[in-house]
Amino acid sequence: MKKFVNDPQQFVPEMLKGIALANPDTLKYVPEYNLIMRIDAPRADKVSVIQGSGSGHEPAHVMIVGKGMLDAACPGDVFAAPPMDYVLETSKLLNSPKGILHIINNYTGDRMAFEMGKEMAEADGLTIGTLLVDDDVAVKDSTYTVGRRGVAGNFFVIKAVGAASEQGADLDELLRIGEKVNSVTRTMGMALTSCTPPAKGSPLFELGDDEMEMGVGIHGEPGRRREKLANANAIVDELLEAVVTDLPFSKGDDVALMVNGLGGTPISELYILYGYAHEQLAKRGINIRRNYVGEYCTSLDMAGTSITLSRLDSEIDGLLGAPAEIAIRTF
Amino acid sequence: MKKFVNDPQQFVPEMLKGIALANPDTLKYVPEYNLIMRIDAPRADKVSVIQGSGSGHEPAHVMIVGKGMLDAACPGDVFAAPPMDYVLETSKLLNSPKGILHIINNYTGDRMAFEMGKEMAEADGLTIGTLLVDDDVAVKDSTYTVGRRGVAGNFFVIKAVGAASEQGADLDELLRIGEKVNSVTRTMGMALTSCTPPAKGSPLFELGDDEMEMGVGIHGEPGRRREKLANANAIVDELLEAVVTDLPFSKGDDVALMVNGLGGTPISELYILYGYAHEQLAKRGINIRRNYVGEYCTSLDMAGTSITLSRLDSEIDGLLGAPAEIAIRTF
Amino acid sequence: MSTASLGHVEAVVRITAQACVDNEKYFGELDSVVGDGDFGYSMARGFELVIQDWDGFDRADIGTFLKKIAVVITSRIGGTSGPIWGTAMLRAASTAGAVTSLEPAQIVAMLRAGIEGIKARGRSDVGDKTLLDALVPAVDTIEQQIAAGADTAATLRAAAGTARENAEATRAMQAMRGRASYTGERSIGTLDAGAVAVAVILEALADQWPDLPARS
Amino acid sequence: MSTASLGHVEAVVRITAQACVDNEKYFGELDSVVGDGDFGYSMARGFELVIQDWDGFDRADIGTFLKKIAVVITSRIGGTSGPIWGTAMLRAASTAGAVTSLEPAQIVAMLRAGIEGIKARGRSDVGDKTLLDALVPAVDTIEQQIAAGADTAATLRAAAGTARENAEATRAMQAMRGRASYTGERSIGTLDAGAVAVAVILEALADQWPDLPARS
Ligand SMILES: Nc1ncnc2c1ncn2[C@@H]1O[C@H](COP(=O)(O)OP(=O)(O)O)[C@@H](O)[C@H]1O
Ligand SMILES: Nc1ncnc2c1ncn2[C@@H]1O[C@H](COP(=O)(O)OP(=O)(O)O)[C@@H](O)[C@H]1O
Ligand SMILES: [Mg+2]
Ligand SMILES: [Mg+2]
Ligand SMILES: [Mg+2]
Ligand SMILES: [Mg+2]
């Protein structure tokens, strides 16, 4: 295993400690619950926005806590939903008279933990709203299935909701905004390699030198199909086709386009993907008003990418453009 | 080769096109010279700051062109210094009455290209100053050697010089500032894996599962020593020791600390390194006033890290803190 | 099967906890095939805490003891497994109530309550390729063995056999719940990690039961 | 060695260019061992342009022709190689001047001027483990062969032999210049890519010379 790690069991706590040490003026770390929270949260004039999921998706979500984004994130271990306890205690610590918003990526474990945590917190008198994110078009959505996964599109939901909550929106308003953003956001991902969880110490799955995995999840779950490795443009074509036809996005739509790296793909390659995706969307008459190139929601060290499109109206556009401050920064 | 690539020969141009498409309001791409430049450059009231080196180090340098940073970058192909032509033509295009500053990482090829380009540009009447960056403590510096390499520390030089040039500083002032920052900046890097140049299609060197390469460069050149793979803290100890004792940094110093990823290392691991480095410096009585965790100067998809320390005085601190805008951004 | 004391219940919990700690790698490998590989890690970290805090759990009665264990599981195991296993334990604990011994029928009722808890929490049922596919038939076997007058060791041995057989049978199934379901038909041909865990735990119980010192 | 015409000079450049294109992978592999692997790629891309623009180069005289080639090399090859090889060519071109044929002594003077250009540009000398370690002894051989009255084919064959021998000898050397020098003593035991390239090019010239049609 070629990783910077001391004790795999301390992987998440050590990372969280690092985040807090790098941001002493803005963030606080509460070790008992893997909790990274804004130092100024909770605030009486603001709904507290909380996200919790497995770790291994950094910067999601512990590194996107901050002004205009999350008030707190309480991740579980690598790829494991947080224990119910974390959700409950985080909710209590972040309790605001304006209420609490739980943003959950649609996975069985996360849903259960938040469901149970919410039940117990409500029994304690807290007011909690729940937003489910399920933007992954790789997964078939029907009443017989567990539904789509929440993947990189959660960034747009969090950004919009975070901006609105910063501006004082109440819980119902945040639920409306979050559901709207989620409803117009679609993502499709693929992997060139597997990832290696620190506790496992070896890749989760094996991909041949000439293979790629289409529709992969962000937990190293295999995707829907294994295909022969294709070149960058062909991969973009396939991802875009899946995303565009799903909503569908149409000529004249204003969109935000995200090319997300899964952790092991260098930024140079992401810009190659971006350039071609941009041109192809332009050919379809889709207007890219905002673009996002980089790592937003990763799968540890997986080489791979996902493409997300989110349809903009003026409200969403304004919220995505609002100022925000998080641990992830260049300067 | 598990990379997003179409034609390896188009790797750099396609990346540059992507950068320009993602930043239509601020950046311009001139394909003839692999040139990414600010759309508003050159400006009569500002020295033009130019950096050129091999590609494969992204975000350095093509993705750090922008307000308060570089006015232009004209990279060569992957790991190859730009041809002299690019330097010459870029200098002509960026010519300002206040002059031009070439920032060069200290490598034979880069120095030659800039030396020749400068000679020819000066023959055309341009005024050019040259800043050499050589922050890499892994390389022995003596009159018999080619001197230290310029690595991740170039970010601090560019940031300071970029801010000062934005504030109207003249060429001599920029040279003074750049030389000062370079003189108090030290970096040491190491690799867990090799990198794979797209045109080669296979790793530049092989590292055993239980090996790591200390003092590696950012071009996939092997380092000074191959060692048995150690845990994260032990690696930080070794890198810090090399960096701290070299300047040396002393108790009471104010510093900027950078934990730089080499391209294939996820941000989660970089924060593990950061947390420990922070604590160890604090123990030595060194004050971390600014911190930088992420990818600043990479070696394609290499898993690895470098640690940079730069000693701050109030002038440097102010310049590092000045506003800047580049292609690399989260929002 | 004879009447179970608090000591017997303690033994069951302890053996279960030890089996989960001992099989961390194995459970993780199973969950790697079409899942995300964390099942072994999650279970081991949770049951490690059970072993670590062992002497401190309130043993006023069987219901109380099991509830304390359930709280550790629910609140400290992440992933899907924490809520699933925790809910099952909690329901079993409530069904047991403030008693210090359990008749065989009560044990079956506890197990059935646990199963209902899993179904409700997981919106799942037999046939979805989850631990239910090993657990439900194993509890059926326990009930049959009791009806046939078998002793505890024989009952556990038979239940373990059923669980193993049905865990193996998950190979032929397509996952309809949990993370494995994302792979659709590709999940066919793989074992469900949770179902195998049920078999491994029951085998550990069957193996170690005859060797246990008599308990009050 | 006999007098060289523009046609001969063209042949030398063309064979050199083709050798660099054909050996892209090999030169790249050599530069990967203690370098950064781009040597083959850089040379191939530059000399590809030379071949591509072949018919367009001004052939007014030998000096002009070589200067045009040098400009492509200097301005379009990146890395260390562009400046090094370009400077050498430029110096050779200037030394040749506006002539249409070259006496053997002029050829040697051109080669020596090229070597001085490399030394100046690279702040390097024989013994630093660079292409100079193959090139300088090869030019010595050329001079000796001319003095001994050998013909062109024999001169090239002898020079190629010297270059190959000395390129092999770089294995024992520690790099003092260029990227390989960063590895310090670890560079011992590896071949210098530039030195091998010189041998490969001279071998190509020696191999193909006897087959060349007579030129004006
Ligand atoms: N909805 C469900 N109902 C019951 N059991 C489930 C359900 N989903 C998953 N499981 C069981 O949980 C096991 C995986 O647990 P775990 O690895 O903790 O979950 P994940 O990582 O997918 O959140 C599966 O092997 C299966 O037996
Ligand atoms: N200072 C120098 N003087 C002469 N030749 C040099 C010098 N540095 C390097 N070389 C030659 O150049 C070759 C490497 O070229 P190239 O790969 O283009 O350089 P880079 O190290 O910039 O990638 C070496 O094998 C060596 O023969
Ligand atoms: Mg999981
Ligand atoms: Mg190079
Ligand atoms: Mg799992
Ligand atoms: Mg090279």
Coordinates of C-alpha atoms in Angstrom, one line a residue, chain D residues 3-175:
Chain D
T3 CA 35.1 17.4 -50.5
A4 CA 31.5 17.7 -49.3
S5 CA 28.8 19.3 -51.4
L6 CA 25.5 20.8 -50.1
G7 CA 24.0 17.5 -51.1
H8 CA 26.3 15.7 -48.7
V9 CA 25.4 18.1 -46.0
E10 CA 21.7 17.6 -46.7
A11 CA 22.2 13.8 -46.5
V12 CA 23.9 14.1 -43.1
V13 CA 21.1 16.3 -41.7
R14 CA 18.4 14.0 -43.2
I15 CA 19.9 10.8 -41.8
T16 CA 20.4 12.4 -38.4
A17 CA 16.8 13.6 -38.4
Q18 CA 15.5 10.2 -39.3
A19 CA 17.6 8.4 -36.7
C20 CA 16.2 10.7 -34.0
V21 CA 12.6 10.0 -35.1
D22 CA 13.2 6.3 -35.4
N23 CA 14.9 6.1 -31.9
E24 CA 12.3 8.1 -30.0
K25 CA 11.4 5.3 -27.6
Y26 CA 14.9 4.1 -27.2
F27 CA 16.3 7.5 -26.4
G28 CA 13.4 8.1 -24.0
E29 CA 14.1 4.8 -22.2
L30 CA 17.7 5.8 -21.8
D31 CA 16.8 9.2 -20.3
S32 CA 14.3 7.5 -17.9
V33 CA 17.0 5.7 -15.9
V34 CA 18.4 8.7 -14.1
G35 CA 16.8 11.5 -16.1
D36 CA 13.2 12.4 -16.8
G37 CA 12.5 10.4 -19.9
D38 CA 11.8 13.3 -22.3
F39 CA 15.0 13.2 -24.4
G40 CA 13.6 10.9 -27.1
Y41 CA 10.3 12.8 -27.3
S42 CA 11.9 16.2 -27.6
M43 CA 14.4 15.1 -30.3
A44 CA 11.7 13.3 -32.3
R45 CA 9.3 16.2 -32.3
G46 CA 12.0 18.6 -33.4
F47 CA 13.5 16.5 -36.1
E48 CA 10.1 15.5 -37.3
L49 CA 9.6 19.2 -38.1
V50 CA 12.9 19.2 -40.0
I51 CA 11.6 16.3 -42.1
Q52 CA 8.2 17.9 -42.5
D53 CA 9.5 21.2 -43.7
W54 CA 12.4 19.6 -45.6
D55 CA 11.7 21.0 -49.1
G56 CA 11.2 24.5 -47.8
F57 CA 14.6 25.2 -46.2
D58 CA 16.7 27.8 -48.0
R59 CA 19.5 26.0 -49.8
A60 CA 21.4 29.1 -51.0
D61 CA 24.6 27.8 -49.5
I62 CA 25.7 25.3 -46.8
G63 CA 25.8 27.9 -44.0
T64 CA 22.4 29.2 -44.8
F65 CA 20.9 25.7 -45.0
L66 CA 22.4 24.6 -41.7
K67 CA 21.3 27.9 -40.0
K68 CA 17.7 27.3 -41.0
I69 CA 17.9 23.8 -39.6
A70 CA 19.5 25.2 -36.4
V71 CA 16.6 27.6 -36.0
V72 CA 14.1 24.8 -36.0
I73 CA 16.1 22.8 -33.5
T74 CA 16.8 25.7 -31.2
S75 CA 13.3 27.2 -31.3
R76 CA 11.2 24.0 -31.3
I77 CA 13.1 21.4 -29.3
G78 CA 12.4 21.8 -25.6
G79 CA 14.4 20.5 -22.6
T80 CA 18.2 20.8 -22.5
S81 CA 18.6 19.3 -25.9
G82 CA 17.1 22.1 -27.9
P83 CA 19.6 24.7 -26.8
I84 CA 22.5 22.2 -26.8
W85 CA 22.0 20.8 -30.3
G86 CA 20.7 24.0 -31.7
T87 CA 23.7 26.0 -30.5
A88 CA 26.0 23.4 -31.9
M89 CA 24.3 23.6 -35.3
L90 CA 24.3 27.3 -35.3
R91 CA 28.0 27.5 -34.6
A92 CA 28.7 25.0 -37.2
A93 CA 26.6 26.9 -39.7
S94 CA 28.5 30.2 -39.0
T95 CA 31.8 28.4 -39.3
A96 CA 30.8 27.0 -42.7
G97 CA 29.6 30.3 -44.0
A98 CA 28.2 31.0 -47.5
V99 CA 30.0 28.2 -49.3
T100 CA 28.7 25.4 -51.5
S101 CA 31.3 22.9 -50.8
L102 CA 33.5 22.0 -47.8
E103 CA 37.0 20.7 -47.6
P104 CA 37.7 18.1 -44.9
A105 CA 39.5 20.7 -42.8
Q106 CA 36.5 22.9 -42.9
I107 CA 34.3 20.1 -41.7
V108 CA 36.5 19.5 -38.7
A109 CA 36.5 23.2 -37.9
M110 CA 32.6 23.2 -38.0
L111 CA 32.5 20.2 -35.7
R112 CA 34.9 21.8 -33.3
A113 CA 32.9 25.0 -33.3
G114 CA 29.8 23.0 -32.5
I115 CA 31.5 21.3 -29.6
E116 CA 32.7 24.7 -28.2
G117 CA 29.1 25.9 -28.5
I118 CA 27.8 23.0 -26.4
K119 CA 30.5 23.6 -23.8
A120 CA 29.7 27.2 -23.5
R121 CA 25.9 26.7 -23.5
G122 CA 26.1 23.8 -21.1
R123 CA 28.9 25.1 -18.9
S124 CA 30.2 21.6 -19.4
D125 CA 33.2 19.6 -20.6
V126 CA 34.4 16.2 -21.4
G127 CA 34.1 14.1 -18.3
D128 CA 30.8 15.4 -17.1
K129 CA 28.9 12.4 -18.5
T130 CA 27.1 14.2 -21.4
L131 CA 27.0 13.8 -25.1
L132 CA 30.4 15.6 -25.2
D133 CA 31.9 12.3 -23.9
A134 CA 31.0 10.6 -27.2
L135 CA 31.1 13.6 -29.5
V136 CA 34.6 14.9 -28.7
P137 CA 36.5 11.7 -29.2
A138 CA 34.5 10.9 -32.3
V139 CA 35.6 14.3 -33.8
D140 CA 39.1 13.4 -32.8
T141 CA 38.8 10.2 -34.8
I142 CA 37.4 12.0 -37.8
E143 CA 40.4 14.3 -37.7
Q144 CA 42.8 11.4 -37.5
Q145 CA 41.1 9.5 -40.3
I146 CA 41.3 12.6 -42.6
A147 CA 44.9 13.0 -41.8
A148 CA 45.4 9.3 -42.6
G149 CA 43.6 9.8 -46.0
A150 CA 40.6 7.6 -45.3
D151 CA 37.5 8.0 -47.4
T152 CA 34.2 9.3 -46.1
A153 CA 32.7 5.9 -45.5
A154 CA 35.7 4.7 -43.5
T155 CA 35.9 7.9 -41.6
L156 CA 32.3 7.7 -40.5
R157 CA 32.6 4.0 -39.6
A158 CA 35.6 4.8 -37.4
A159 CA 33.9 7.8 -35.8
A160 CA 30.9 5.7 -35.1
G161 CA 33.1 3.1 -33.4
T162 CA 34.7 5.7 -31.2
A163 CA 31.4 7.2 -30.3
R164 CA 29.9 3.9 -29.4
E165 CA 32.9 2.9 -27.3
N166 CA 32.9 6.2 -25.4
A167 CA 29.1 6.2 -25.0
E168 CA 29.4 2.8 -23.4
A169 CA 32.2 4.2 -21.2
T170 CA 29.8 6.8 -19.8
R171 CA 28.5 3.9 -17.7
A172 CA 31.4 4.2 -15.4
M173 CA 31.1 8.0 -15.0
Q174 CA 29.3 10.1 -12.4
A175 CA 27.1 12.8 -14.0

